[in-house]
CSV table of C-alpha atoms in Angstrom, one decimal:
chain,number,residue,atom,x,y,z
A,5,UNK,CA,-133.6,-72.1,169.4
A,6,UNK,CA,-136.4,-69.9,168.1
A,7,UNK,CA,-138.2,-73.0,166.8
A,8,UNK,CA,-138.0,-74.7,170.2
A,9,UNK,CA,-139.3,-71.6,172.0
A,10,UNK,CA,-142.2,-71.3,169.4
A,11,UNK,CA,-143.1,-75.0,169.8
A,12,UNK,CA,-143.3,-74.7,173.6
A,13,UNK,CA,-145.4,-71.6,173.3
A,14,UNK,CA,-147.9,-73.5,171.0
A,15,UNK,CA,-148.1,-76.5,173.3
A,16,UNK,CA,-148.9,-74.5,176.5
A,17,UNK,CA,-151.2,-72.1,174.7
A,18,UNK,CA,-153.4,-74.9,173.3
A,19,UNK,CA,-153.7,-76.6,176.7
A,20,UNK,CA,-154.8,-73.3,178.4
A,21,UNK,CA,-157.4,-72.4,175.7
A,22,UNK,CA,-158.8,-75.9,175.1
A,23,UNK,CA,-157.7,-76.0,171.5
A,24,UNK,CA,-156.4,-79.3,170.1
A,25,UNK,CA,-152.7,-79.9,170.2
A,26,UNK,CA,-150.7,-80.2,167.0
A,27,UNK,CA,-150.6,-83.7,165.6
A,28,UNK,CA,-148.2,-85.9,167.4
A,29,UNK,CA,-147.9,-83.9,170.6
A,30,UNK,CA,-149.8,-83.8,173.9
A,31,UNK,CA,-150.0,-81.0,176.4
A,32,UNK,CA,-148.6,-81.5,179.9
A,33,UNK,CA,-151.1,-81.7,182.8
A,34,UNK,CA,-152.2,-78.3,184.2
A,35,UNK,CA,-150.8,-77.5,187.6
A,36,UNK,CA,-153.6,-75.0,188.5
A,37,UNK,CA,-157.3,-74.5,187.9
A,38,UNK,CA,-158.2,-71.8,185.4
A,39,UNK,CA,-161.6,-70.1,186.0
A,40,UNK,CA,-163.4,-69.3,182.7
A,41,UNK,CA,-164.7,-65.9,182.2
A,42,UNK,CA,-168.2,-67.2,181.5
A,43,UNK,CA,-170.0,-70.5,182.4
A,44,UNK,CA,-169.8,-73.2,179.8
A,45,UNK,CA,-172.9,-74.1,177.9
A,46,UNK,CA,-174.2,-77.5,179.0
A,47,UNK,CA,-174.9,-80.2,176.5
A,48,UNK,CA,-178.5,-80.1,175.3
A,49,UNK,CA,-179.0,-83.8,176.0
A,50,UNK,CA,-178.0,-83.4,179.6
A,51,UNK,CA,-179.7,-80.2,180.7
A,52,UNK,CA,-181.0,-80.9,184.2
A,53,UNK,CA,-184.4,-79.8,185.5
A,54,UNK,CA,-184.0,-78.3,188.9
A,55,UNK,CA,-186.7,-76.8,191.2
A,56,UNK,CA,-186.0,-73.4,192.7
A,57,UNK,CA,-185.2,-75.0,196.0
A,58,UNK,CA,-182.9,-77.6,194.3
A,59,UNK,CA,-184.9,-80.5,195.8
A,60,UNK,CA,-186.2,-83.5,193.9
A,61,UNK,CA,-190.0,-84.0,194.1
A,62,UNK,CA,-190.8,-87.7,194.3
A,63,UNK,CA,-193.7,-89.3,192.5
A,64,UNK,CA,-196.9,-89.2,194.5
A,65,UNK,CA,-197.5,-92.4,196.6
A,66,UNK,CA,-201.0,-93.9,196.1
A,67,UNK,CA,-203.2,-93.2,199.1
A,68,UNK,CA,-204.5,-96.2,201.1
A,69,UNK,CA,-208.1,-97.0,200.3
A,70,UNK,CA,-211.0,-95.8,202.6
A,71,UNK,CA,-214.5,-97.1,202.7
A,72,UNK,CA,-217.7,-95.4,203.8
A,73,UNK,CA,-220.9,-97.5,204.1
A,74,UNK,CA,-224.1,-95.5,204.3
A,75,UNK,CA,-227.3,-97.3,205.3
A,76,UNK,CA,-230.5,-95.3,204.9
A,77,UNK,CA,-232.9,-97.3,207.1
A,78,UNK,CA,-236.1,-98.4,205.4
A,79,UNK,CA,-235.2,-97.0,202.0
A,80,UNK,CA,-237.2,-98.4,199.1
A,81,UNK,CA,-235.6,-97.8,195.7
A,82,UNK,CA,-238.7,-96.3,194.2
A,83,UNK,CA,-238.9,-93.8,197.1
A,84,UNK,CA,-235.3,-92.8,196.4
A,85,UNK,CA,-236.1,-92.2,192.7
A,86,UNK,CA,-239.4,-90.4,193.4
A,87,UNK,CA,-238.1,-88.1,196.2
A,88,UNK,CA,-235.8,-85.0,195.7
A,89,UNK,CA,-232.5,-86.8,196.4
A,90,UNK,CA,-229.9,-85.1,194.1
A,91,UNK,CA,-226.9,-86.2,196.2
A,92,UNK,CA,-227.6,-89.9,196.2
A,93,UNK,CA,-228.7,-89.9,192.6
A,94,UNK,CA,-225.5,-88.0,191.6
A,95,UNK,CA,-223.5,-90.6,193.5
A,96,UNK,CA,-225.2,-93.4,191.4
A,97,UNK,CA,-224.3,-91.6,188.2
A,98,UNK,CA,-220.6,-91.4,189.4
A,99,UNK,CA,-220.6,-95.1,190.1
A,100,UNK,CA,-222.4,-98.4,189.7
A,101,UNK,CA,-225.8,-99.1,191.0
A,102,UNK,CA,-228.9,-101.3,191.1
A,103,UNK,CA,-232.5,-100.7,192.2
A,104,UNK,CA,-233.1,-104.5,192.5
A,105,UNK,CA,-230.8,-105.6,195.3
A,106,UNK,CA,-232.3,-107.9,198.0
A,107,UNK,CA,-232.1,-108.0,201.7
A,108,UNK,CA,-232.4,-111.1,204.0
A,109,UNK,CA,-235.6,-112.5,205.4
A,110,UNK,CA,-237.0,-111.2,207.7
A,111,UNK,CA,-236.4,-107.7,206.3
A,112,UNK,CA,-236.0,-105.9,209.7
A,113,UNK,CA,-233.3,-103.6,210.9
A,114,UNK,CA,-231.0,-105.4,213.3
A,115,UNK,CA,-230.8,-108.8,211.6
A,116,UNK,CA,-230.4,-107.2,208.1
A,117,UNK,CA,-227.6,-104.8,209.3
A,118,UNK,CA,-225.9,-107.8,211.0
A,119,UNK,CA,-225.8,-109.5,207.5
A,120,UNK,CA,-224.8,-106.2,205.8
A,121,UNK,CA,-221.8,-105.8,208.1
A,122,UNK,CA,-220.7,-109.4,208.4
A,123,UNK,CA,-221.5,-111.1,205.1
A,124,UNK,CA,-223.4,-113.9,206.9
A,125,UNK,CA,-227.0,-115.0,206.9
A,126,UNK,CA,-229.3,-114.7,209.9
A,127,UNK,CA,-228.8,-118.3,210.7
A,128,UNK,CA,-225.0,-117.9,210.8
A,129,UNK,CA,-224.7,-114.6,212.6
A,130,UNK,CA,-227.3,-115.3,215.2
A,131,UNK,CA,-228.9,-111.9,215.4
A,132,UNK,CA,-232.6,-113.0,215.3
A,133,UNK,CA,-234.1,-110.2,217.4
A,134,UNK,CA,-234.8,-106.6,216.4
A,135,UNK,CA,-234.7,-104.7,219.7
A,136,UNK,CA,-232.1,-103.4,222.1
A,137,UNK,CA,-231.7,-106.4,224.5
A,138,UNK,CA,-228.3,-106.1,226.2
A,139,UNK,CA,-228.6,-109.5,227.9
A,140,UNK,CA,-228.5,-111.2,224.5
A,141,UNK,CA,-224.9,-110.0,223.9
A,142,UNK,CA,-223.3,-109.1,220.6
A,143,UNK,CA,-223.1,-110.7,217.1
A,144,UNK,CA,-221.5,-114.1,217.2
A,145,UNK,CA,-220.1,-114.1,213.7
A,146,UNK,CA,-216.9,-112.2,212.7
A,147,UNK,CA,-217.7,-108.9,210.9
A,148,UNK,CA,-216.1,-106.6,208.4
A,149,UNK,CA,-215.1,-104.4,211.3
A,150,UNK,CA,-213.4,-107.2,213.2
A,151,UNK,CA,-211.4,-108.0,210.1
A,152,UNK,CA,-210.4,-104.4,209.5
A,153,UNK,CA,-209.5,-103.7,213.1
A,154,UNK,CA,-207.3,-106.9,213.2
A,155,UNK,CA,-205.5,-105.5,210.1
A,156,UNK,CA,-204.7,-102.3,212.0
A,157,UNK,CA,-207.3,-100.1,210.3
A,158,UNK,CA,-209.2,-97.4,212.1
A,159,UNK,CA,-212.8,-98.4,212.3
A,160,UNK,CA,-215.8,-96.1,213.1
A,161,UNK,CA,-219.5,-96.7,213.5
A,162,UNK,CA,-222.0,-93.8,213.8
A,163,UNK,CA,-225.5,-95.2,214.3
A,164,UNK,CA,-229.0,-93.7,214.8
A,165,UNK,CA,-230.6,-96.5,216.8
A,166,UNK,CA,-229.5,-97.8,220.2
A,167,UNK,CA,-229.9,-101.5,219.2
A,168,UNK,CA,-226.8,-101.3,217.0
A,169,UNK,CA,-224.9,-101.9,220.2
A,170,UNK,CA,-225.4,-105.6,219.4
A,171,UNK,CA,-223.1,-105.2,216.4
A,172,UNK,CA,-220.3,-103.5,218.4
A,173,UNK,CA,-218.3,-106.6,219.1
A,174,UNK,CA,-215.4,-106.1,221.5
A,175,UNK,CA,-212.1,-105.4,219.6
A,176,UNK,CA,-213.8,-104.5,216.3
A,177,UNK,CA,-214.6,-100.8,216.5
A,178,UNK,CA,-212.3,-97.9,217.5
A,179,UNK,CA,-215.0,-95.3,217.7
A,180,UNK,CA,-218.7,-96.1,218.3
A,181,UNK,CA,-221.2,-93.3,218.5
A,182,UNK,CA,-225.0,-93.5,219.1
A,183,UNK,CA,-226.3,-90.3,217.5
A,184,UNK,CA,-229.5,-89.7,219.3
A,185,UNK,CA,-230.9,-86.7,217.3
A,186,UNK,CA,-231.5,-88.3,214.0
A,187,UNK,CA,-230.0,-88.0,210.5
A,188,UNK,CA,-228.5,-84.5,210.9
A,189,UNK,CA,-226.8,-85.6,214.1
A,190,UNK,CA,-225.5,-88.8,212.3
A,191,UNK,CA,-224.0,-86.6,209.6
A,192,UNK,CA,-222.4,-84.2,212.1
A,193,UNK,CA,-220.8,-87.0,214.1
A,194,UNK,CA,-219.6,-88.8,211.0
A,195,UNK,CA,-218.0,-85.6,209.6
A,196,UNK,CA,-216.2,-85.1,213.0
A,197,UNK,CA,-214.7,-88.6,212.7
A,198,UNK,CA,-213.7,-88.0,209.1
A,199,UNK,CA,-211.7,-85.0,210.3
A,200,UNK,CA,-210.0,-87.3,212.8
A,201,UNK,CA,-209.2,-89.9,210.2
A,202,UNK,CA,-210.7,-93.3,209.3
A,203,UNK,CA,-210.2,-96.3,207.1
A,204,UNK,CA,-213.6,-97.9,207.5
A,205,UNK,CA,-216.7,-95.8,208.5
A,206,UNK,CA,-220.3,-96.9,208.8
A,207,UNK,CA,-223.1,-94.3,209.0
A,208,UNK,CA,-226.7,-95.3,209.7
A,209,UNK,CA,-229.5,-92.8,209.0
A,210,UNK,CA,-232.7,-93.7,210.8
A,211,UNK,CA,-235.3,-91.1,209.8
A,212,UNK,CA,-236.7,-92.6,206.7
A,213,UNK,CA,-237.7,-95.7,208.7
A,214,UNK,CA,-239.1,-93.6,211.5
A,215,UNK,CA,-241.4,-91.6,209.1
A,216,UNK,CA,-242.4,-94.8,207.3
A,217,UNK,CA,-243.8,-96.2,210.5
A,218,UNK,CA,-245.4,-92.9,211.5
A,219,UNK,CA,-246.9,-91.8,208.1
A,220,UNK,CA,-246.5,-94.7,205.8
A,221,UNK,CA,-244.0,-95.8,203.2
A,222,UNK,CA,-244.2,-93.7,200.0
A,223,UNK,CA,-246.3,-91.1,201.9
A,224,UNK,CA,-245.7,-87.4,201.1
A,225,UNK,CA,-244.3,-86.9,204.6
A,226,UNK,CA,-241.8,-89.8,204.2
A,227,UNK,CA,-240.6,-88.5,200.8
A,228,UNK,CA,-240.1,-85.0,202.2
A,229,UNK,CA,-238.1,-86.5,205.0
A,230,UNK,CA,-236.0,-88.5,202.5
A,231,UNK,CA,-235.1,-85.2,200.8
A,232,UNK,CA,-233.8,-83.9,204.2
A,233,UNK,CA,-231.9,-87.2,204.6
A,234,UNK,CA,-230.3,-86.7,201.2
A,235,UNK,CA,-229.2,-83.2,202.3
A,236,UNK,CA,-227.5,-84.8,205.3
A,237,UNK,CA,-225.9,-87.4,203.2
A,238,UNK,CA,-224.6,-84.7,200.8
A,239,UNK,CA,-222.9,-82.9,203.6
A,240,UNK,CA,-221.2,-86.1,204.6
A,241,UNK,CA,-220.1,-86.9,201.1
A,242,UNK,CA,-218.6,-83.4,200.7
A,243,UNK,CA,-216.4,-83.9,203.7
A,244,UNK,CA,-214.8,-87.1,202.4
A,245,UNK,CA,-211.2,-87.5,201.2
A,246,UNK,CA,-210.9,-88.1,197.5
A,247,UNK,CA,-209.7,-91.7,197.9
A,248,UNK,CA,-212.9,-92.9,199.6
A,249,UNK,CA,-215.1,-95.5,198.1
A,250,UNK,CA,-218.8,-95.0,199.1
A,251,UNK,CA,-221.5,-97.7,199.3
A,252,UNK,CA,-225.1,-96.5,199.9
A,253,UNK,CA,-227.7,-99.2,200.6
A,254,UNK,CA,-230.5,-100.0,203.0
A,255,UNK,CA,-231.6,-102.8,205.4
A,256,UNK,CA,-235.2,-103.2,204.1
A,257,UNK,CA,-238.1,-101.4,202.5
A,258,UNK,CA,-241.6,-101.2,203.7
A,259,UNK,CA,-245.3,-101.0,202.9
A,260,UNK,CA,-248.1,-99.3,204.7
A,261,UNK,CA,-246.8,-98.6,208.2
A,262,UNK,CA,-244.8,-101.8,208.6
A,263,UNK,CA,-242.1,-104.0,207.0
A,264,UNK,CA,-241.0,-107.6,207.6
A,265,UNK,CA,-242.9,-109.5,204.9
A,266,UNK,CA,-241.5,-111.6,202.1
A,267,UNK,CA,-242.8,-109.2,199.4
A,268,UNK,CA,-240.9,-107.0,196.9
A,269,UNK,CA,-241.8,-103.8,198.7
A,270,UNK,CA,-240.0,-105.0,201.9
A,271,UNK,CA,-237.3,-107.1,200.4
A,272,UNK,CA,-236.0,-104.9,197.6
A,273,UNK,CA,-233.3,-102.3,198.4
A,274,UNK,CA,-231.0,-99.9,196.5
A,275,UNK,CA,-227.3,-100.7,196.2
A,276,UNK,CA,-224.9,-98.0,195.0
A,277,UNK,CA,-221.1,-97.9,194.9
A,278,UNK,CA,-218.8,-95.1,193.8
A,279,UNK,CA,-215.1,-94.6,194.1
A,280,UNK,CA,-211.6,-94.4,192.5
A,281,UNK,CA,-211.8,-97.8,190.8
A,282,UNK,CA,-215.5,-98.2,190.2
A,283,UNK,CA,-217.2,-98.0,186.8
A,284,UNK,CA,-219.1,-94.8,186.2
A,285,UNK,CA,-222.9,-94.6,185.5
A,286,UNK,CA,-223.1,-98.3,185.2
A,287,UNK,CA,-226.3,-100.2,186.1
A,288,UNK,CA,-225.4,-103.5,187.7
A,289,UNK,CA,-226.9,-106.7,186.2
A,290,UNK,CA,-225.6,-109.3,188.5
A,291,UNK,CA,-227.8,-110.2,191.5
A,292,UNK,CA,-226.8,-108.4,194.7
A,293,UNK,CA,-227.7,-109.2,198.3
A,294,UNK,CA,-227.3,-107.1,201.4
A,295,UNK,CA,-224.6,-109.5,202.5
A,296,UNK,CA,-222.4,-108.6,199.5
A,297,UNK,CA,-221.8,-105.2,201.1
A,298,UNK,CA,-219.3,-106.6,203.6
A,299,UNK,CA,-217.5,-108.7,201.1
A,300,UNK,CA,-217.1,-105.8,198.6
A,301,UNK,CA,-215.9,-103.4,201.2
A,302,UNK,CA,-213.4,-106.0,202.4
A,303,UNK,CA,-212.2,-106.4,198.8
A,304,UNK,CA,-211.6,-102.6,198.5
A,305,UNK,CA,-209.6,-102.6,201.8
A,306,UNK,CA,-207.4,-105.5,200.7
A,307,UNK,CA,-209.1,-107.8,203.2
A,308,UNK,CA,-211.1,-111.1,202.9
A,309,UNK,CA,-214.0,-112.4,204.9
A,310,UNK,CA,-213.9,-115.9,206.3
A,311,UNK,CA,-214.4,-118.7,203.7
A,312,UNK,CA,-217.8,-119.6,205.1
A,313,UNK,CA,-219.2,-116.1,204.7
A,314,UNK,CA,-222.0,-116.0,202.2
A,315,UNK,CA,-221.5,-112.4,200.9
A,316,UNK,CA,-219.8,-112.1,197.5
A,317,UNK,CA,-217.7,-109.3,196.0
A,318,UNK,CA,-219.6,-107.3,193.4
A,319,UNK,CA,-216.8,-107.6,190.9
A,320,UNK,CA,-219.0,-106.2,188.1
A,321,UNK,CA,-218.7,-102.8,189.7
A,322,UNK,CA,-215.0,-102.8,189.0
A,323,UNK,CA,-215.3,-103.9,185.4
A,324,UNK,CA,-214.6,-107.5,186.0
A,325,UNK,CA,-216.9,-110.0,184.2
A,326,UNK,CA,-217.9,-113.3,185.8
A,327,UNK,CA,-215.9,-115.2,183.2
A,328,UNK,CA,-212.7,-113.3,184.0
A,329,UNK,CA,-213.1,-113.9,187.7
A,330,UNK,CA,-213.7,-117.6,187.1
A,331,UNK,CA,-210.6,-117.9,185.0
A,332,UNK,CA,-208.5,-115.9,187.5
A,333,UNK,CA,-209.6,-118.2,190.3
A,334,UNK,CA,-208.8,-121.3,188.1
A,335,UNK,CA,-205.3,-120.2,187.1
A,336,UNK,CA,-203.5,-121.2,190.4
A,337,UNK,CA,-205.0,-124.7,190.7
A,338,UNK,CA,-204.3,-125.4,187.0
A,339,UNK,CA,-200.7,-124.2,187.4
A,340,UNK,CA,-200.3,-126.4,190.5
A,341,UNK,CA,-201.5,-129.5,188.6
A,342,UNK,CA,-199.2,-128.8,185.7
A,343,UNK,CA,-196.2,-128.4,188.0
A,344,UNK,CA,-197.1,-131.6,189.8
A,345,UNK,CA,-197.5,-133.6,186.6
A,346,UNK,CA,-194.4,-135.6,185.8
């Protein structure tokens, strides 16, 4: 009897303390929950990491891309390099650039900007005049802004000349502002729209062109004004969200008090791009035209221009060689031929 009592004591005692039962026996299921005097030590391989609020923090979602196109009217590359322009020069160092890009002929404001924002030549977009003439209507070709607006993106244009109304096609721009007071006003208006949110923003700075006509291209007065334009551009850049890709370019250059000739001084423009996926401090070697601005901005936004547009994406700025692009474009047709071959 004493042995039976001792055996029962051992079985129930092992079950309560978590000790193994004697060989050949198993403890009966416990009928109540026993609270331990101290919490058990968790297994080292399963130790959870918990925030103080006991909430799980998800991985950050990539922000949608944004594009800002800055056009400095009448900017020659040699003027940019000679003047005190630390903000634009620093942008070039943070991205990819060329001082040898070309505009369309004739190198004048309205036709060149029509090509810049549409990717089409003058013959295709139909903007052959260079004044504010409301009776002529608006640009006939689809633009970067019409493609972005159709995709549900918020589009904004801040311009320093009234004639840009010809580029404000119906159903393409959510916010259109004619900033009448020059470069500083353009920057102020653009910063206000940044605070409201945007996906595609175009900012046109007119003063470099104005002072070229008044005092001459490459004059001391124009270069001093260009320094003030750079300051306005710097304020605008400082207000941008971190995920913005910036393109800085121009519509034309100039010589003497005029522009419009088929000469390097008038036809050569700067082209700078900087942003999250752009090479840093890279001088572009591929030829670039003002029409490529629209195509490259569309590429960043995940859009494409119509097939007949002449502007090309500046793939080099993103580290893509011409050979890689050619091979990538050839893969799909080759695969289709191979699949169709019996």
